[in-house]
Amino acid sequence: MTAVLPILAGLLFAVGTYLLLQRPLARILLGLALISHGANLLLLSAGGRAGDAPFIGSSGAPAAAADPLPQALVLTAIVITFAVTAFLAALAFRSYVLTGSDSVEDDLSLI
């Protein structure tokens, strides 16, 4: 069971990276969401096994308590991902309104 979560996180990273390399902005947005979910899953799996609540643990041993740091990092990552997703959604909508499609075109001045 301990290897399932990192493998799933790696799969989310792989699919998210594939979607980020596509041209439509909707796929880029979904790819970013999948990568962020993979990062959250990896952070939570790195936190170790679930234990008692950190401050209200039933036993006096510190090893039986859960580590609150990965949970705090995941909460912060969720908030940051929400802000970036909202910004990218606004950019995708603006691009669709101006060009009529959500596909990212090549910059012809660089060729």
PDB file of N, CA and C in Angstrom:
ATOM      1  N   MET A   1       0.821  -1.203   0.000  1.00  0.00           N
ATOM      2  CA  MET A   1       0.000   0.000   0.000  1.00  0.00           C
ATOM      3  C   MET A   1       0.857   1.256   0.000  1.00  0.00           C
ATOM      4  N   THR A   2       2.080   1.159   0.509  1.00  0.00           N
ATOM      5  CA  THR A   2       2.906   2.358   0.586  1.00  0.00           C
ATOM      6  C   THR A   2       3.430   2.787  -0.780  1.00  0.00           C
ATOM      7  N   ALA A   3       3.509   1.883  -1.739  1.00  0.00           N
ATOM      8  CA  ALA A   3       4.022   2.242  -3.061  1.00  0.00           C
ATOM      9  C   ALA A   3       2.918   2.739  -3.989  1.00  0.00           C
ATOM     10  N   VAL A   4       1.681   2.575  -3.614  1.00  0.00           N
ATOM     11  CA  VAL A   4       0.577   2.955  -4.504  1.00  0.00           C
ATOM     12  C   VAL A   4       0.486   4.472  -4.659  1.00  0.00           C
ATOM     13  N   LEU A   5       0.593   5.211  -3.570  1.00  0.00           N
ATOM     14  CA  LEU A   5       0.446   6.665  -3.641  1.00  0.00           C
ATOM     15  C   LEU A   5       1.559   7.335  -4.439  1.00  0.00           C
ATOM     16  N   PRO A   6       2.848   6.985  -4.248  1.00  0.00           N
ATOM     17  CA  PRO A   6       3.873   7.605  -5.104  1.00  0.00           C
ATOM     18  C   PRO A   6       3.746   7.225  -6.578  1.00  0.00           C
ATOM     19  N   ILE A   7       3.313   5.989  -6.858  1.00  0.00           N
ATOM     20  CA  ILE A   7       3.121   5.594  -8.253  1.00  0.00           C
ATOM     21  C   ILE A   7       1.972   6.392  -8.863  1.00  0.00           C
ATOM     22  N   LEU A   8       0.901   6.579  -8.119  1.00  0.00           N
ATOM     23  CA  LEU A   8      -0.222   7.380  -8.602  1.00  0.00           C
ATOM     24  C   LEU A   8       0.194   8.837  -8.794  1.00  0.00           C
ATOM     25  N   ALA A   9       1.021   9.357  -7.890  1.00  0.00           N
ATOM     26  CA  ALA A   9       1.517  10.732  -8.040  1.00  0.00           C
ATOM     27  C   ALA A   9       2.375  10.841  -9.302  1.00  0.00           C
ATOM     28  N   GLY A  10       3.218   9.845  -9.563  1.00  0.00           N
ATOM     29  CA  GLY A  10       4.027   9.851 -10.779  1.00  0.00           C
ATOM     30  C   GLY A  10       3.179   9.789 -12.035  1.00  0.00           C
ATOM     31  N   LEU A  11       2.108   9.012 -11.992  1.00  0.00           N
ATOM     32  CA  LEU A  11       1.192   8.934 -13.125  1.00  0.00           C
ATOM     33  C   LEU A  11       0.495  10.274 -13.360  1.00  0.00           C
ATOM     34  N   LEU A  12       0.098  10.940 -12.281  1.00  0.00           N
ATOM     35  CA  LEU A  12      -0.516  12.263 -12.416  1.00  0.00           C
ATOM     36  C   LEU A  12       0.475  13.274 -12.992  1.00  0.00           C
ATOM     37  N   PHE A  13       1.747  13.190 -12.551  1.00  0.00           N
ATOM     38  CA  PHE A  13       2.786  14.064 -13.103  1.00  0.00           C
ATOM     39  C   PHE A  13       2.977  13.803 -14.593  1.00  0.00           C
ATOM     40  N   ALA A  14       2.994  12.532 -14.990  1.00  0.00           N
ATOM     41  CA  ALA A  14       3.219  12.188 -16.400  1.00  0.00           C
ATOM     42  C   ALA A  14       2.078  12.682 -17.281  1.00  0.00           C
ATOM     43  N   VAL A  15       0.837  12.419 -16.872  1.00  0.00           N
ATOM     44  CA  VAL A  15      -0.311  12.856 -17.677  1.00  0.00           C
ATOM     45  C   VAL A  15      -0.402  14.376 -17.685  1.00  0.00           C
ATOM     46  N   GLY A  16      -0.127  15.009 -16.553  1.00  0.00           N
ATOM     47  CA  GLY A  16      -0.153  16.467 -16.492  1.00  0.00           C
ATOM     48  C   GLY A  16       0.908  17.101 -17.373  1.00  0.00           C
ATOM     49  N   THR A  17       2.102  16.516 -17.407  1.00  0.00           N
ATOM     50  CA  THR A  17       3.156  17.033 -18.278  1.00  0.00           C
ATOM     51  C   THR A  17       2.779  16.874 -19.742  1.00  0.00           C
ATOM     52  N   TYR A  18       2.186  15.736 -20.087  1.00  0.00           N
ATOM     53  CA  TYR A  18       1.735  15.531 -21.465  1.00  0.00           C
ATOM     54  C   TYR A  18       0.698  16.589 -21.852  1.00  0.00           C
ATOM     55  N   LEU A  19      -0.232  16.877 -20.961  1.00  0.00           N
ATOM     56  CA  LEU A  19      -1.260  17.874 -21.268  1.00  0.00           C
ATOM     57  C   LEU A  19      -0.694  19.289 -21.325  1.00  0.00           C
ATOM     58  N   LEU A  20       0.334  19.568 -20.533  1.00  0.00           N
ATOM     59  CA  LEU A  20       0.945  20.899 -20.571  1.00  0.00           C
ATOM     60  C   LEU A  20       1.643  21.173 -21.896  1.00  0.00           C
ATOM     61  N   LEU A  21       2.063  20.132 -22.583  1.00  0.00           N
ATOM     62  CA  LEU A  21       2.779  20.299 -23.842  1.00  0.00           C
ATOM     63  C   LEU A  21       1.852  20.413 -25.053  1.00  0.00           C
ATOM     64  N   GLN A  22       0.557  20.426 -24.847  1.00  0.00           N
ATOM     65  CA  GLN A  22      -0.414  20.558 -25.934  1.00  0.00           C
ATOM     66  C   GLN A  22      -0.648  22.039 -26.249  1.00  0.00           C
ATOM     67  N   ARG A  23      -1.295  22.306 -27.367  1.00  0.00           N
ATOM     68  CA  ARG A  23      -1.549  23.689 -27.775  1.00  0.00           C
ATOM     69  C   ARG A  23      -2.805  24.323 -27.178  1.00  0.00           C
ATOM     70  N   PRO A  24      -3.921  23.617 -27.061  1.00  0.00           N
ATOM     71  CA  PRO A  24      -5.124  24.276 -26.516  1.00  0.00           C
ATOM     72  C   PRO A  24      -4.954  24.660 -25.040  1.00  0.00           C
ATOM     73  N   LEU A  25      -5.416  25.843 -24.707  1.00  0.00           N
ATOM     74  CA  LEU A  25      -5.262  26.340 -23.342  1.00  0.00           C
ATOM     75  C   LEU A  25      -6.080  25.541 -22.337  1.00  0.00           C
ATOM     76  N   ALA A  26      -7.181  24.936 -22.778  1.00  0.00           N
ATOM     77  CA  ALA A  26      -7.977  24.111 -21.868  1.00  0.00           C
ATOM     78  C   ALA A  26      -7.169  22.894 -21.416  1.00  0.00           C
ATOM     79  N   ARG A  27      -6.411  22.298 -22.322  1.00  0.00           N
ATOM     80  CA  ARG A  27      -5.575  21.156 -21.942  1.00  0.00           C
ATOM     81  C   ARG A  27      -4.418  21.582 -21.041  1.00  0.00           C
ATOM     82  N   ILE A  28      -3.886  22.760 -21.290  1.00  0.00           N
ATOM     83  CA  ILE A  28      -2.821  23.275 -20.424  1.00  0.00           C
ATOM     84  C   ILE A  28      -3.353  23.478 -19.007  1.00  0.00           C
ATOM     85  N   LEU A  29      -4.554  23.994 -18.908  1.00  0.00           N
ATOM     86  CA  LEU A  29      -5.184  24.206 -17.603  1.00  0.00           C
ATOM     87  C   LEU A  29      -5.421  22.884 -16.880  1.00  0.00           C
ATOM     88  N   LEU A  30      -5.907  21.871 -17.598  1.00  0.00           N
ATOM     89  CA  LEU A  30      -6.103  20.550 -16.994  1.00  0.00           C
ATOM     90  C   LEU A  30      -4.770  19.915 -16.599  1.00  0.00           C
ATOM     91  N   GLY A  31      -3.745  20.105 -17.412  1.00  0.00           N
ATOM     92  CA  GLY A  31      -2.426  19.574 -17.086  1.00  0.00           C
ATOM     93  C   GLY A  31      -1.861  20.186 -15.819  1.00  0.00           C
ATOM     94  N   LEU A  32      -2.047  21.479 -15.661  1.00  0.00           N
ATOM     95  CA  LEU A  32      -1.586  22.141 -14.444  1.00  0.00           C
ATOM     96  C   LEU A  32      -2.339  21.620 -13.221  1.00  0.00           C
ATOM     97  N   ALA A  33      -3.626  21.383 -13.370  1.00  0.00           N
ATOM     98  CA  ALA A  33      -4.421  20.850 -12.257  1.00  0.00           C
ATOM     99  C   ALA A  33      -3.951  19.450 -11.885  1.00  0.00           C
ATOM    100  N   LEU A  34      -3.663  18.612 -12.887  1.00  0.00           N
ATOM    101  CA  LEU A  34      -3.202  17.255 -12.584  1.00  0.00           C
ATOM    102  C   LEU A  34      -1.830  17.253 -11.922  1.00  0.00           C
ATOM    103  N   ILE A  35      -0.945  18.131 -12.368  1.00  0.00           N
ATOM    104  CA  ILE A  35       0.378  18.211 -11.738  1.00  0.00           C
ATOM    105  C   ILE A  35       0.260  18.680 -10.297  1.00  0.00           C
ATOM    106  N   SER A  36      -0.623  19.627 -10.044  1.00  0.00           N
ATOM    107  CA  SER A  36      -0.788  20.100  -8.665  1.00  0.00           C
ATOM    108  C   SER A  36      -1.389  19.014  -7.779  1.00  0.00           C
ATOM    109  N   HIS A  37      -2.323  18.225  -8.314  1.00  0.00           N
ATOM    110  CA  HIS A  37      -2.877  17.113  -7.535  1.00  0.00           C
ATOM    111  C   HIS A  37      -1.797  16.066  -7.256  1.00  0.00           C
ATOM    112  N   GLY A  38      -0.940  15.828  -8.236  1.00  0.00           N
ATOM    113  CA  GLY A  38       0.162  14.895  -8.031  1.00  0.00           C
ATOM    114  C   GLY A  38       1.128  15.388  -6.961  1.00  0.00           C
ATOM    115  N   ALA A  39       1.403  16.685  -6.951  1.00  0.00           N
ATOM    116  CA  ALA A  39       2.288  17.243  -5.929  1.00  0.00           C
ATOM    117  C   ALA A  39       1.655  17.142  -4.542  1.00  0.00           C
ATOM    118  N   ASN A  40       0.363  17.397  -4.451  1.00  0.00           N
ATOM    119  CA  ASN A  40      -0.325  17.275  -3.161  1.00  0.00           C
ATOM    120  C   ASN A  40      -0.309  15.837  -2.670  1.00  0.00           C
ATOM    121  N   LEU A  41      -0.539  14.899  -3.564  1.00  0.00           N
ATOM    122  CA  LEU A  41      -0.526  13.482  -3.198  1.00  0.00           C
ATOM    123  C   LEU A  41       0.872  13.050  -2.765  1.00  0.00           C
ATOM    124  N   LEU A  42       1.888  13.544  -3.457  1.00  0.00           N
ATOM    125  CA  LEU A  42       3.263  13.200  -3.091  1.00  0.00           C
ATOM    126  C   LEU A  42       3.628  13.781  -1.723  1.00  0.00           C
ATOM    127  N   LEU A  43       3.203  15.006  -1.457  1.00  0.00           N
ATOM    128  CA  LEU A  43       3.469  15.601  -0.145  1.00  0.00           C
ATOM    129  C   LEU A  43       2.782  14.830   0.976  1.00  0.00           C
ATOM    130  N   LEU A  44       1.543  14.437   0.744  1.00  0.00           N
ATOM    131  CA  LEU A  44       0.834  13.688   1.782  1.00  0.00           C
ATOM    132  C   LEU A  44       1.420  12.297   1.976  1.00  0.00           C
ATOM    133  N   SER A  45       1.859  11.661   0.905  1.00  0.00           N
ATOM    134  CA  SER A  45       2.461  10.338   1.066  1.00  0.00           C
ATOM    135  C   SER A  45       3.835  10.432   1.718  1.00  0.00           C
ATOM    136  N   ALA A  46       4.525  11.557   1.554  1.00  0.00           N
ATOM    137  CA  ALA A  46       5.823  11.741   2.207  1.00  0.00           C
ATOM    138  C   ALA A  46       5.666  11.998   3.702  1.00  0.00           C
ATOM    139  N   GLY A  47       4.468  12.356   4.126  1.00  0.00           N
ATOM    140  CA  GLY A  47       4.224  12.629   5.540  1.00  0.00           C
ATOM    141  C   GLY A  47       4.193  11.379   6.402  1.00  0.00           C
ATOM    142  N   GLY A  48       4.193  10.221   5.789  1.00  0.00           N
ATOM    143  CA  GLY A  48       4.186   8.980   6.561  1.00  0.00           C
ATOM    144  C   GLY A  48       2.783   8.494   6.844  1.00  0.00           C
ATOM    145  N   ARG A  49       2.723   7.469   7.684  1.00  0.00           N
ATOM    146  CA  ARG A  49       1.433   6.870   8.025  1.00  0.00           C
ATOM    147  C   ARG A  49       0.608   7.827   8.866  1.00  0.00           C
ATOM    148  N   ALA A  50      -0.689   7.690   8.755  1.00  0.00           N
ATOM    149  CA  ALA A  50      -1.585   8.516   9.559  1.00  0.00           C
ATOM    150  C   ALA A  50      -1.484   8.081  11.015  1.00  0.00           C
ATOM    151  N   GLY A  51      -1.495   9.029  11.896  1.00  0.00           N
ATOM    152  CA  GLY A  51      -1.410   8.731  13.322  1.00  0.00           C
ATOM    153  C   GLY A  51      -2.493   9.465  14.079  1.00  0.00           C
ATOM    154  N   ASP A  52      -2.285   9.610  15.366  1.00  0.00           N
ATOM    155  CA  ASP A  52      -3.226  10.379  16.176  1.00  0.00           C
ATOM    156  C   ASP A  52      -3.140  11.852  15.800  1.00  0.00           C
ATOM    157  N   ALA A  53      -4.111  12.604  16.212  1.00  0.00           N
ATOM    158  CA  ALA A  53      -4.075  14.045  15.974  1.00  0.00           C
ATOM    159  C   ALA A  53      -2.826  14.627  16.625  1.00  0.00           C
ATOM    160  N   PRO A  54      -2.168  15.606  15.988  1.00  0.00           N
ATOM    161  CA  PRO A  54      -0.886  16.076  16.491  1.00  0.00           C
ATOM    162  C   PRO A  54      -0.931  16.663  17.902  1.00  0.00           C
ATOM    163  N   PHE A  55      -1.993  17.344  18.244  1.00  0.00           N
ATOM    164  CA  PHE A  55      -2.027  18.009  19.544  1.00  0.00           C
ATOM    165  C   PHE A  55      -2.917  17.311  20.557  1.00  0.00           C
ATOM    166  N   ILE A  56      -3.767  16.389  20.103  1.00  0.00           N
ATOM    167  CA  ILE A  56      -4.686  15.727  21.019  1.00  0.00           C
ATOM    168  C   ILE A  56      -4.471  14.224  20.973  1.00  0.00           C
ATOM    169  N   GLY A  57      -3.250  13.778  20.761  1.00  0.00           N
ATOM    170  CA  GLY A  57      -2.976  12.357  20.671  1.00  0.00           C
ATOM    171  C   GLY A  57      -3.341  11.638  21.958  1.00  0.00           C
ATOM    172  N   SER A  58      -3.839  10.410  21.824  1.00  0.00           N
ATOM    173  CA  SER A  58      -4.257   9.675  23.009  1.00  0.00           C
ATOM    174  C   SER A  58      -3.061   9.130  23.782  1.00  0.00           C
ATOM    175  N   SER A  59      -1.996   8.789  23.064  1.00  0.00           N
ATOM    176  CA  SER A  59      -0.808   8.284  23.766  1.00  0.00           C
ATOM    177  C   SER A  59       0.190   9.421  23.957  1.00  0.00           C
ATOM    178  N   GLY A  60       1.052   9.274  24.917  1.00  0.00           N
ATOM    179  CA  GLY A  60       2.025  10.323  25.203  1.00  0.00           C
ATOM    180  C   GLY A  60       3.245  10.252  24.319  1.00  0.00           C
ATOM    181  N   ALA A  61       3.391   9.216  23.490  1.00  0.00           N
ATOM    182  CA  ALA A  61       4.572   9.070  22.655  1.00  0.00           C
ATOM    183  C   ALA A  61       4.488   9.990  21.442  1.00  0.00           C
ATOM    184  N   PRO A  62       5.542  10.768  21.187  1.00  0.00           N
ATOM    185  CA  PRO A  62       5.515  11.662  20.030  1.00  0.00           C
ATOM    186  C   PRO A  62       5.511  10.908  18.696  1.00  0.00           C
ATOM    187  N   ALA A  63       6.000   9.668  18.679  1.00  0.00           N
ATOM    188  CA  ALA A  63       6.048   8.903  17.431  1.00  0.00           C
ATOM    189  C   ALA A  63       4.655   8.489  16.968  1.00  0.00           C
ATOM    190  N   ALA A  64       3.688   8.451  17.877  1.00  0.00           N
ATOM    191  CA  ALA A  64       2.334   8.045  17.506  1.00  0.00           C
ATOM    192  C   ALA A  64       1.523   9.204  16.948  1.00  0.00           C
ATOM    193  N   ALA A  65       2.036  10.425  17.024  1.00  0.00           N
ATOM    194  CA  ALA A  65       1.297  11.591  16.541  1.00  0.00           C
ATOM    195  C   ALA A  65       1.591  11.826  15.058  1.00  0.00           C
ATOM    196  N   ALA A  66       0.634  12.351  14.348  1.00  0.00           N
ATOM    197  CA  ALA A  66       0.800  12.680  12.937  1.00  0.00           C
ATOM    198  C   ALA A  66       1.627  13.951  12.805  1.00  0.00           C
ATOM    199  N   ASP A  67       2.362  14.042  11.712  1.00  0.00           N
ATOM    200  CA  ASP A  67       3.164  15.228  11.435  1.00  0.00           C
ATOM    201  C   ASP A  67       2.279  16.263  10.749  1.00  0.00           C
ATOM    202  N   PRO A  68       2.092  17.458  11.338  1.00  0.00           N
ATOM    203  CA  PRO A  68       1.185  18.439  10.735  1.00  0.00           C
ATOM    204  C   PRO A  68       1.810  19.227   9.586  1.00  0.00           C
ATOM    205  N   LEU A  69       3.136  19.145   9.390  1.00  0.00           N
ATOM    206  CA  LEU A  69       3.781  19.938   8.348  1.00  0.00           C
ATOM    207  C   LEU A  69       3.329  19.572   6.938  1.00  0.00           C
ATOM    208  N   PRO A  70       3.271  18.289   6.543  1.00  0.00           N
ATOM    209  CA  PRO A  70       2.782  17.989   5.181  1.00  0.00           C
ATOM    210  C   PRO A  70       1.347  18.444   4.954  1.00  0.00           C
ATOM    211  N   GLN A  71       0.529  18.378   5.980  1.00  0.00           N
ATOM    212  CA  GLN A  71      -0.849  18.844   5.829  1.00  0.00           C
ATOM    213  C   GLN A  71      -0.891  20.349   5.602  1.00  0.00           C
ATOM    214  N   ALA A  72      -0.040  21.086   6.299  1.00  0.00           N
ATOM    215  CA  ALA A  72       0.022  22.534   6.111  1.00  0.00           C
ATOM    216  C   ALA A  72       0.571  22.884   4.726  1.00  0.00           C
ATOM    217  N   LEU A  73       1.558  22.132   4.260  1.00  0.00           N
ATOM    218  CA  LEU A  73       2.106  22.378   2.931  1.00  0.00           C
ATOM    219  C   LEU A  73       1.077  22.095   1.839  1.00  0.00           C
ATOM    220  N   VAL A  74       0.299  21.042   1.995  1.00  0.00           N
ATOM    221  CA  VAL A  74      -0.725  20.722   1.012  1.00  0.00           C
ATOM    222  C   VAL A  74      -1.816  21.790   1.011  1.00  0.00           C
ATOM    223  N   LEU A  75      -2.192  22.273   2.169  1.00  0.00           N
ATOM    224  CA  LEU A  75      -3.196  23.333   2.230  1.00  0.00           C
ATOM    225  C   LEU A  75      -2.702  24.591   1.528  1.00  0.00           C
ATOM    226  N   THR A  76      -1.438  24.933   1.732  1.00  0.00           N
ATOM    227  CA  THR A  76      -0.854  26.084   1.044  1.00  0.00           C
ATOM    228  C   THR A  76      -0.808  25.849  -0.455  1.00  0.00           C
ATOM    229  N   ALA A  77      -0.450  24.646  -0.868  1.00  0.00           N
ATOM    230  CA  ALA A  77      -0.386  24.327  -2.298  1.00  0.00           C
ATOM    231  C   ALA A  77      -1.766  24.393  -2.945  1.00  0.00           C
ATOM    232  N   ILE A  78      -2.796  23.997  -2.229  1.00  0.00           N
ATOM    233  CA  ILE A  78      -4.153  24.066  -2.764  1.00  0.00           C
ATOM    234  C   ILE A  78      -4.556  25.517  -3.012  1.00  0.00           C
ATOM    235  N   VAL A  79      -4.230  26.398  -2.088  1.00  0.00           N
ATOM    236  CA  VAL A  79      -4.583  27.811  -2.235  1.00  0.00           C
ATOM    237  C   VAL A  79      -3.827  28.432  -3.403  1.00  0.00           C
ATOM    238  N   ILE A  80      -2.536  28.141  -3.519  1.00  0.00           N
ATOM    239  CA  ILE A  80      -1.737  28.692  -4.618  1.00  0.00           C
ATOM    240  C   ILE A  80      -2.225  28.154  -5.956  1.00  0.00           C
ATOM    241  N   THR A  81      -2.546  26.860  -6.010  1.00  0.00           N
ATOM    242  CA  THR A  81      -3.043  26.269  -7.247  1.00  0.00           C
ATOM    243  C   THR A  81      -4.370  26.881  -7.659  1.00  0.00           C
ATOM    244  N   PHE A  82      -5.224  27.157  -6.702  1.00  0.00           N
ATOM    245  CA  PHE A  82      -6.507  27.796  -7.025  1.00  0.00           C
ATOM    246  C   PHE A  82      -6.283  29.167  -7.646  1.00  0.00           C
ATOM    247  N   ALA A  83      -5.351  29.942  -7.101  1.00  0.00           N
ATOM    248  CA  ALA A  83      -5.084  31.276  -7.635  1.00  0.00           C
ATOM    249  C   ALA A  83      -4.494  31.197  -9.045  1.00  0.00           C
ATOM    250  N   VAL A  84      -3.557  30.293  -9.273  1.00  0.00           N
ATOM    251  CA  VAL A  84      -2.950  30.153 -10.592  1.00  0.00           C
ATOM    252  C   VAL A  84      -3.969  29.634 -11.602  1.00  0.00           C
ATOM    253  N   THR A  85      -4.824  28.708 -11.184  1.00  0.00           N
ATOM    254  CA  THR A  85      -5.855  28.186 -12.077  1.00  0.00           C
ATOM    255  C   THR A  85      -6.847  29.273 -12.462  1.00  0.00           C
ATOM    256  N   ALA A  86      -7.248  30.099 -11.515  1.00  0.00           N
ATOM    257  CA  ALA A  86      -8.163  31.198 -11.825  1.00  0.00           C
ATOM    258  C   ALA A  86      -7.512  32.188 -12.800  1.00  0.00           C
ATOM    259  N   PHE A  87      -6.231  32.465 -12.603  1.00  0.00           N
ATOM    260  CA  PHE A  87      -5.517  33.380 -13.503  1.00  0.00           C
ATOM    261  C   PHE A  87      -5.422  32.795 -14.911  1.00  0.00           C
ATOM    262  N   LEU A  88      -5.075  31.503 -15.016  1.00  0.00           N
ATOM    263  CA  LEU A  88      -4.985  30.872 -16.329  1.00  0.00           C
ATOM    264  C   LEU A  88      -6.348  30.759 -17.007  1.00  0.00           C
ATOM    265  N   ALA A  89      -7.392  30.535 -16.231  1.00  0.00           N
ATOM    266  CA  ALA A  89      -8.732  30.486 -16.813  1.00  0.00           C
ATOM    267  C   ALA A  89      -9.121  31.852 -17.375  1.00  0.00           C
ATOM    268  N   ALA A  90      -8.757  32.920 -16.680  1.00  0.00           N
ATOM    269  CA  ALA A  90      -9.038  34.268 -17.180  1.00  0.00           C
ATOM    270  C   ALA A  90      -8.238  34.549 -18.450  1.00  0.00           C
ATOM    271  N   LEU A  91      -6.976  34.107 -18.494  1.00  0.00           N
ATOM    272  CA  LEU A  91      -6.175  34.288 -19.697  1.00  0.00           C
ATOM    273  C   LEU A  91      -6.737  33.487 -20.866  1.00  0.00           C
ATOM    274  N   ALA A  92      -7.171  32.261 -20.608  1.00  0.00           N
ATOM    275  CA  ALA A  92      -7.738  31.428 -21.667  1.00  0.00           C
ATOM    276  C   ALA A  92      -9.031  32.041 -22.194  1.00  0.00           C
ATOM    277  N   PHE A  93      -9.859  32.552 -21.307  1.00  0.00           N
ATOM    278  CA  PHE A  93     -11.108  33.186 -21.734  1.00  0.00           C
ATOM    279  C   PHE A  93     -10.816  34.429 -22.565  1.00  0.00           C
ATOM    280  N   ARG A  94      -9.865  35.232 -22.128  1.00  0.00           N
ATOM    281  CA  ARG A  94      -9.514  36.452 -22.867  1.00  0.00           C
ATOM    282  C   ARG A  94      -8.950  36.109 -24.243  1.00  0.00           C
ATOM    283  N   SER A  95      -8.132  35.066 -24.299  1.00  0.00           N
ATOM    284  CA  SER A  95      -7.583  34.629 -25.580  1.00  0.00           C
ATOM    285  C   SER A  95      -8.677  34.121 -26.506  1.00  0.00           C
ATOM    286  N   TYR A  96      -9.645  33.421 -25.950  1.00  0.00           N
ATOM    287  CA  TYR A  96     -10.766  32.923 -26.762  1.00  0.00           C
ATOM    288  C   TYR A  96     -11.624  34.072 -27.279  1.00  0.00           C
ATOM    289  N   VAL A  97     -11.825  35.082 -26.450  1.00  0.00           N
ATOM    290  CA  VAL A  97     -12.632  36.227 -26.877  1.00  0.00           C
ATOM    291  C   VAL A  97     -11.924  36.992 -27.995  1.00  0.00           C
ATOM    292  N   LEU A  98     -10.611  37.145 -27.898  1.00  0.00           N
ATOM    293  CA  LEU A  98      -9.876  37.926 -28.895  1.00  0.00           C
ATOM    294  C   LEU A  98      -9.638  37.169 -30.191  1.00  0.00           C
ATOM    295  N   THR A  99      -9.326  35.875 -30.109  1.00  0.00           N
ATOM    296  CA  THR A  99      -8.935  35.128 -31.309  1.00  0.00           C
ATOM    297  C   THR A  99     -10.016  34.177 -31.820  1.00  0.00           C
ATOM    298  N   GLY A 100     -10.966  33.803 -31.002  1.00  0.00           N
ATOM    299  CA  GLY A 100     -12.003  32.882 -31.427  1.00  0.00           C
ATOM    300  C   GLY A 100     -11.642  31.417 -31.232  1.00  0.00           C
ATOM    301  N   SER A 101     -10.439  31.129 -30.750  1.00  0.00           N
ATOM    302  CA  SER A 101     -10.057  29.747 -30.439  1.00  0.00           C
ATOM    303  C   SER A 101      -9.165  29.764 -29.207  1.00  0.00           C
ATOM    304  N   ASP A 102      -9.032  28.609 -28.581  1.00  0.00           N
ATOM    305  CA  ASP A 102      -8.190  28.558 -27.386  1.00  0.00           C
ATOM    306  C   ASP A 102      -6.831  27.931 -27.673  1.00  0.00           C
ATOM    307  N   SER A 103      -6.477  27.841 -28.945  1.00  0.00           N
ATOM    308  CA  SER A 103      -5.199  27.264 -29.327  1.00  0.00           C
ATOM    309  C   SER A 103      -4.108  28.326 -29.308  1.00  0.00           C
ATOM    310  N   VAL A 104      -2.940  27.963 -28.816  1.00  0.00           N
ATOM    311  CA  VAL A 104      -1.803  28.883 -28.776  1.00  0.00           C
ATOM    312  C   VAL A 104      -1.085  28.790 -30.115  1.00  0.00           C
ATOM    313  N   GLU A 105      -0.939  29.907 -30.786  1.00  0.00           N
ATOM    314  CA  GLU A 105      -0.299  29.927 -32.105  1.00  0.00           C
ATOM    315  C   GLU A 105       1.195  30.145 -31.984  1.00  0.00           C
ATOM    316  N   ASP A 106       1.926  29.798 -33.049  1.00  0.00           N
ATOM    317  CA  ASP A 106       3.367  30.043 -33.100  1.00  0.00           C
ATOM    318  C   ASP A 106       3.628  31.526 -33.256  1.00  0.00           C
ATOM    319  N   ASP A 107       4.751  31.974 -32.725  1.00  0.00           N
ATOM    320  CA  ASP A 107       5.179  33.348 -32.895  1.00  0.00           C
ATOM    321  C   ASP A 107       5.986  33.432 -34.192  1.00  0.00           C
ATOM    322  N   LEU A 108       5.400  33.985 -35.233  1.00  0.00           N
ATOM    323  CA  LEU A 108       6.044  33.997 -36.538  1.00  0.00           C
ATOM    324  C   LEU A 108       7.227  34.954 -36.608  1.00  0.00           C
ATOM    325  N   SER A 109       7.346  35.885 -35.682  1.00  0.00           N
ATOM    326  CA  SER A 109       8.476  36.816 -35.705  1.00  0.00           C
ATOM    327  C   SER A 109       9.771  36.119 -35.267  1.00  0.00           C
ATOM    328  N   LEU A 110       9.684  34.974 -34.627  1.00  0.00           N
ATOM    329  CA  LEU A 110      10.872  34.251 -34.195  1.00  0.00           C
ATOM    330  C   LEU A 110      11.408  33.328 -35.286  1.00  0.00           C
ATOM    331  N   ILE A 111      10.624  33.092 -36.311  1.00  0.00           N
ATOM    332  CA  ILE A 111      11.057  32.150 -37.366  1.00  0.00           C
ATOM    333  C   ILE A 111      11.869  32.859 -38.410  1.00  0.00           C
TER     334      ILE A 111
END
